[in-house]
Coordinates of C-alpha atoms in Angstrom, one line a residue:
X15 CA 129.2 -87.9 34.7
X16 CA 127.4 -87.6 31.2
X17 CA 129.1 -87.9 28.0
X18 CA 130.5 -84.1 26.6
X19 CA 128.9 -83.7 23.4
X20 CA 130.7 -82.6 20.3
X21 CA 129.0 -80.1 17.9
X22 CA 127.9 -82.1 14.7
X23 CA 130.6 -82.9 11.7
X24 CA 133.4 -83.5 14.6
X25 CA 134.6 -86.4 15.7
X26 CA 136.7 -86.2 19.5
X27 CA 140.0 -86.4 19.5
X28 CA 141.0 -87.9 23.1
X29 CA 145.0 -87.0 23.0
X30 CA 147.1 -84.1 23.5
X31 CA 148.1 -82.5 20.3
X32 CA 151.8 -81.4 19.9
X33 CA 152.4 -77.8 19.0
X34 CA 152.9 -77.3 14.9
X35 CA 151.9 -76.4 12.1
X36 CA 150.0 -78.8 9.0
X37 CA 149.6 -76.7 6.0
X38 CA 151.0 -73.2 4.2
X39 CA 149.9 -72.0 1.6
X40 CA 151.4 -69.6 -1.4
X41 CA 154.8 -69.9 -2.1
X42 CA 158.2 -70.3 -0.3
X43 CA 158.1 -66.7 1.4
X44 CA 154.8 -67.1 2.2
X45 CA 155.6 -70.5 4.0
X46 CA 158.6 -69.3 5.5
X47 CA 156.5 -66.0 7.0
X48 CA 154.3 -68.9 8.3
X49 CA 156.6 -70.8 9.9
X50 CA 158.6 -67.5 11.5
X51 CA 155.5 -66.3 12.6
X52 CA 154.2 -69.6 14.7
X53 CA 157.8 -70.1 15.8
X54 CA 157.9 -66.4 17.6
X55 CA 154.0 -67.2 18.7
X56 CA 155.4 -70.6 20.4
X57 CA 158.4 -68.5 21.8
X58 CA 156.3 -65.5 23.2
X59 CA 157.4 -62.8 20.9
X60 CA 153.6 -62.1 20.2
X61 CA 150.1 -63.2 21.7
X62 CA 146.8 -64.4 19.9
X63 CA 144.9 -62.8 23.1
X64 CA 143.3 -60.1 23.9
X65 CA 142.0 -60.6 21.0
X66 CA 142.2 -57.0 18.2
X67 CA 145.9 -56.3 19.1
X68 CA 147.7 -59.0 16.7
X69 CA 144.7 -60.6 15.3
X70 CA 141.0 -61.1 15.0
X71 CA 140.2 -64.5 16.9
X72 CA 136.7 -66.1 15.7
X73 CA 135.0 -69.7 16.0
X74 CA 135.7 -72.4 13.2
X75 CA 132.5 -73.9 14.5
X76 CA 130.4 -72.7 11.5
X77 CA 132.9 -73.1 8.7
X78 CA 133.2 -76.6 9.9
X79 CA 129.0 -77.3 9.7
X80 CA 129.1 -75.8 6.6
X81 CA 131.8 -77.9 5.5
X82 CA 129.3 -80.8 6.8
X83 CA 131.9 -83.8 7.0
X84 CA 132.2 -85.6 10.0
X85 CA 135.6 -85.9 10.5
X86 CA 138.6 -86.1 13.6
X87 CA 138.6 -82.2 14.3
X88 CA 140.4 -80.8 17.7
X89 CA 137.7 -80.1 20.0
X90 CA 138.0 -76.6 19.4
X91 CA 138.7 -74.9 16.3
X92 CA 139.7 -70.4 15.6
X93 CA 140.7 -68.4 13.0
X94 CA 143.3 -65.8 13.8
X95 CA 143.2 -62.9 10.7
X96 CA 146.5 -61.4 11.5
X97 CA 147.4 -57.6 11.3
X98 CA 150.3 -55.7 10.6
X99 CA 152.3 -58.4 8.9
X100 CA 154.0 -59.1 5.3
X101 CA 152.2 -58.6 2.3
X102 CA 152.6 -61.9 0.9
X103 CA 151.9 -63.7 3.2
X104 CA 148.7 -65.8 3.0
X105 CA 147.6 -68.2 6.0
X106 CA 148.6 -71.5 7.4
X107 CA 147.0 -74.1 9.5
X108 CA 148.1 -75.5 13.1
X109 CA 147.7 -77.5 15.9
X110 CA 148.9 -74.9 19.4
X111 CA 147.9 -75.1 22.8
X112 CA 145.2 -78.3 22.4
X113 CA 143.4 -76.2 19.9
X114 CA 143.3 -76.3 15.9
X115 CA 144.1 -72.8 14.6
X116 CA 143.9 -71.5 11.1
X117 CA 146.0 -68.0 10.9
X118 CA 145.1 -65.9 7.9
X119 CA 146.6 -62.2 6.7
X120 CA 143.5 -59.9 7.3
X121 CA 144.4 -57.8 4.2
X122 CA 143.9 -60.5 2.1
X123 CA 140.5 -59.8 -0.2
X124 CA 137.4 -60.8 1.3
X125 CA 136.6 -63.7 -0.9
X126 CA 140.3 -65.3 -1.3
X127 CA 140.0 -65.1 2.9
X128 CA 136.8 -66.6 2.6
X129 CA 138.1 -69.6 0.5
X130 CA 141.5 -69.8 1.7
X131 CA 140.1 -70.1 5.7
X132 CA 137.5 -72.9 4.7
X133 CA 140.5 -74.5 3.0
X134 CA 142.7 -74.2 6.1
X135 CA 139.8 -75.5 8.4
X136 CA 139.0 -78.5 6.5
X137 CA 142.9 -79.3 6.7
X138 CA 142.2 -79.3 10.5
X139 CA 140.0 -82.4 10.0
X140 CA 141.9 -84.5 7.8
X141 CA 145.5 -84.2 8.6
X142 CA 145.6 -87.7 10.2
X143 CA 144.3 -89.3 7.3
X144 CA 146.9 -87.2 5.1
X145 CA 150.7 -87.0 6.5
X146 CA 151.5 -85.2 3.0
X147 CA 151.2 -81.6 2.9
X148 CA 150.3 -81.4 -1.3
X149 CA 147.6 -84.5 -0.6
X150 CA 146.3 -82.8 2.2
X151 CA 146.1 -79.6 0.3
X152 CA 143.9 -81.6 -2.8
X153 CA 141.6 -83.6 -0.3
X154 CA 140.6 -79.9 1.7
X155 CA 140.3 -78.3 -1.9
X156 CA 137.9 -81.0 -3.0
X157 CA 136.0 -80.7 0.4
X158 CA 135.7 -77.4 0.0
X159 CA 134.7 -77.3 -3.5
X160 CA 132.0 -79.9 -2.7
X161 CA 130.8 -78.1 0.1
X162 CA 131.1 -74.3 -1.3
X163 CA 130.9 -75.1 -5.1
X164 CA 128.6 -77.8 -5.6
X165 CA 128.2 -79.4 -9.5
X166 CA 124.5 -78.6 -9.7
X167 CA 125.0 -74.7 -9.4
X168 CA 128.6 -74.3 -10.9
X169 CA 126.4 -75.6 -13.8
X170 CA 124.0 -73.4 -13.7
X171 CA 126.3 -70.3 -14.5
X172 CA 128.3 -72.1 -17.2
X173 CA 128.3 -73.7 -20.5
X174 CA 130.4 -74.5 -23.2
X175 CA 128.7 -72.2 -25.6
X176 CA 129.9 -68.8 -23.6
X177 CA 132.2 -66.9 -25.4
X178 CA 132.3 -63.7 -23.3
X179 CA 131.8 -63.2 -19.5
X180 CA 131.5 -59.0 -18.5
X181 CA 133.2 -58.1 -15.0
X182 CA 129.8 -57.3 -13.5
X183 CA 128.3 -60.6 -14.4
X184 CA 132.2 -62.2 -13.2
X185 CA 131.2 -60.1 -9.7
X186 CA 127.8 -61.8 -9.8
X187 CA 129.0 -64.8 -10.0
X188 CA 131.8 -64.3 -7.2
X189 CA 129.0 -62.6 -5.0
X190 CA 126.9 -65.6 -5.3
X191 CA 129.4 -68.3 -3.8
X192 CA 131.4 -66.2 -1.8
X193 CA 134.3 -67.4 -3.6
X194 CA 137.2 -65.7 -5.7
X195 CA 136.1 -66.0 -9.4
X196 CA 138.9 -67.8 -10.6
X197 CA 138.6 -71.0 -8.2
X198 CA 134.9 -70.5 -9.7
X199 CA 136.4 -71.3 -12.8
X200 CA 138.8 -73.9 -11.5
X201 CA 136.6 -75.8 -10.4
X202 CA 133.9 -75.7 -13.9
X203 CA 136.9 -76.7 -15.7
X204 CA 138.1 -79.6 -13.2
X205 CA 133.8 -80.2 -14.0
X206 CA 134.1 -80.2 -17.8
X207 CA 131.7 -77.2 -17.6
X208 CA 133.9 -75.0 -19.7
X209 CA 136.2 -75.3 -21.8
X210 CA 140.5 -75.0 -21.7
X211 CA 139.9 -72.0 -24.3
X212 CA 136.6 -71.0 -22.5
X213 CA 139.1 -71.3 -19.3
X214 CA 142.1 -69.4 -20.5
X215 CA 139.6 -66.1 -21.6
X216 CA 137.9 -66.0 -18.7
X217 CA 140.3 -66.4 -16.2
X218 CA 141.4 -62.6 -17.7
X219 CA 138.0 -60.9 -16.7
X220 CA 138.3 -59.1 -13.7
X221 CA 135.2 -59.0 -11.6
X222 CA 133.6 -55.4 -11.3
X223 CA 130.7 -54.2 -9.5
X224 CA 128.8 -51.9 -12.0
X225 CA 129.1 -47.9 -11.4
X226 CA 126.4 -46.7 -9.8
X227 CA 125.1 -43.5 -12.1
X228 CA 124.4 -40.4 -10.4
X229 CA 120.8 -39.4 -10.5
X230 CA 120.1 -36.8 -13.2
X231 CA 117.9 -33.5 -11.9
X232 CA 116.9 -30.6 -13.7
X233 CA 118.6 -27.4 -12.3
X234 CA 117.3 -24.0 -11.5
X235 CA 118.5 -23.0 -15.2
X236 CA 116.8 -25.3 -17.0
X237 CA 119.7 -27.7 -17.8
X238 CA 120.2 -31.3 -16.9
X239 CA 123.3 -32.0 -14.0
X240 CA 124.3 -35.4 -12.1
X241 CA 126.5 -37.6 -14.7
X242 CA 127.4 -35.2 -17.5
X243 CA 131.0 -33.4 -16.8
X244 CA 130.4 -29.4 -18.3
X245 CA 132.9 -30.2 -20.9
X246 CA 130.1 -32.5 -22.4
X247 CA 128.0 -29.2 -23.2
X248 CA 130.0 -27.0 -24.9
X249 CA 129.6 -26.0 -28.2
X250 CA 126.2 -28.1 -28.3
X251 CA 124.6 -31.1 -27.0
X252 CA 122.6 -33.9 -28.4

């Protein structure tokens, strides 16, 4: 019988894993959502399949390559985005059934879901290596910042002599990593990229996509209509 190949960056794991969970994240009531919510899963109170009725069910496997460390992962590895549960709740990592989940609120923004599932997944490989949640936590967040956020092109949207960062060019910059601008900017401080000033003003920008103007048209009368409200032409113009 041949040798089952594992997909590249995972290392077999050749034991039975034991039903629980490995990291939360957010604060207290966020954990303790976590925690209620794998408790009723183990219990039966809710299912992870058919998949669509209390969660979205996906492969890990590409998160993982992207990742690209090759380290002790369960064999396979799916992210749950929940529905229909508390607001602030965030996401949480576990070990259930032989598998490695990572469970994730689905109304979270795109880009904080993006991070905070590559964070969870990269806790699925190193939890042996890390018996402490708040290490584990700092060795997936560097992982993921050297995977996602590498020095070479955090540096090539930052320097100390930036004084003013506009929410279009802040959505730019979050559209280009996939990431939420302000672990963008975590991570050119931890970098020495920006400054704690530099830091402290941008980290109050709010990333904006640009309005899209209305195209202008000339109308039947004569007069120009698309962007301009009527109050802007009365009693004159330009």
């Amino acid at each position: 019988m041949s040798k089952k190949k594992h997909p590249v960056n995972q290392v077999a794991i050749d034991f039975k894993l034991q039903n629980r969970t490995l990291l939360h994240l957010g604060q207290i009531a966020a954990q303790r959502e976590g925690e209620r919510l794998f408790q009723g899963l183990l219990e039966g109170e809710w299912l992870l399949e058919p998949a669509g009725e209390a969660a979205d069910v996906s492969s890990g496997q590409e998160i993982i390559r992207q990742l690209g460390r090759r380290l002790a992962y369960p064999e396979t590895v799916k992210v749950a985005q929940l529905h229909n549960i508390e607001s602030d709740f965030i996401g949480f990592s576990a070990l259930y059934q032989d598998k490695g989940w990572v469970f994730i609120n689905a109304r979270v923004e795109e880009y904080e879901r993006h991070y905070y599932t590559c964070l969870l997944t990269a806790s699925l490989g190193l939890y042996m290596g890390y018996s402490q949640s708040e290490t584990l936590c700092q060795r997936s967040e560097k992982l993921v910042n050297d995977a996602f956020l590498p020095e070479t092109e955090v540096k090539s949207f930052f320097h100390r002599g930036i004084t003013k960062i506009s929410p279009s060019l802040a959505m730019d910059i979050a559209d280009f990593f996939r990431m939420p601008f302000t672990v963008i900017l975590k991570r050119a401080l931890a970098l020495e990229v920006i400054s704690d000033e530099q830091y402290r003003s941008f980290m109050t920008v709010k990333p904006e996509h640009p309005v899209k103007s209305r195209p202008l048209f000339v109308s039947k009368s004569g007069q120009l209509e698309g962007d301009f409200d009527d109050e802007q032409w009365i009693g004159g113009g330009f």
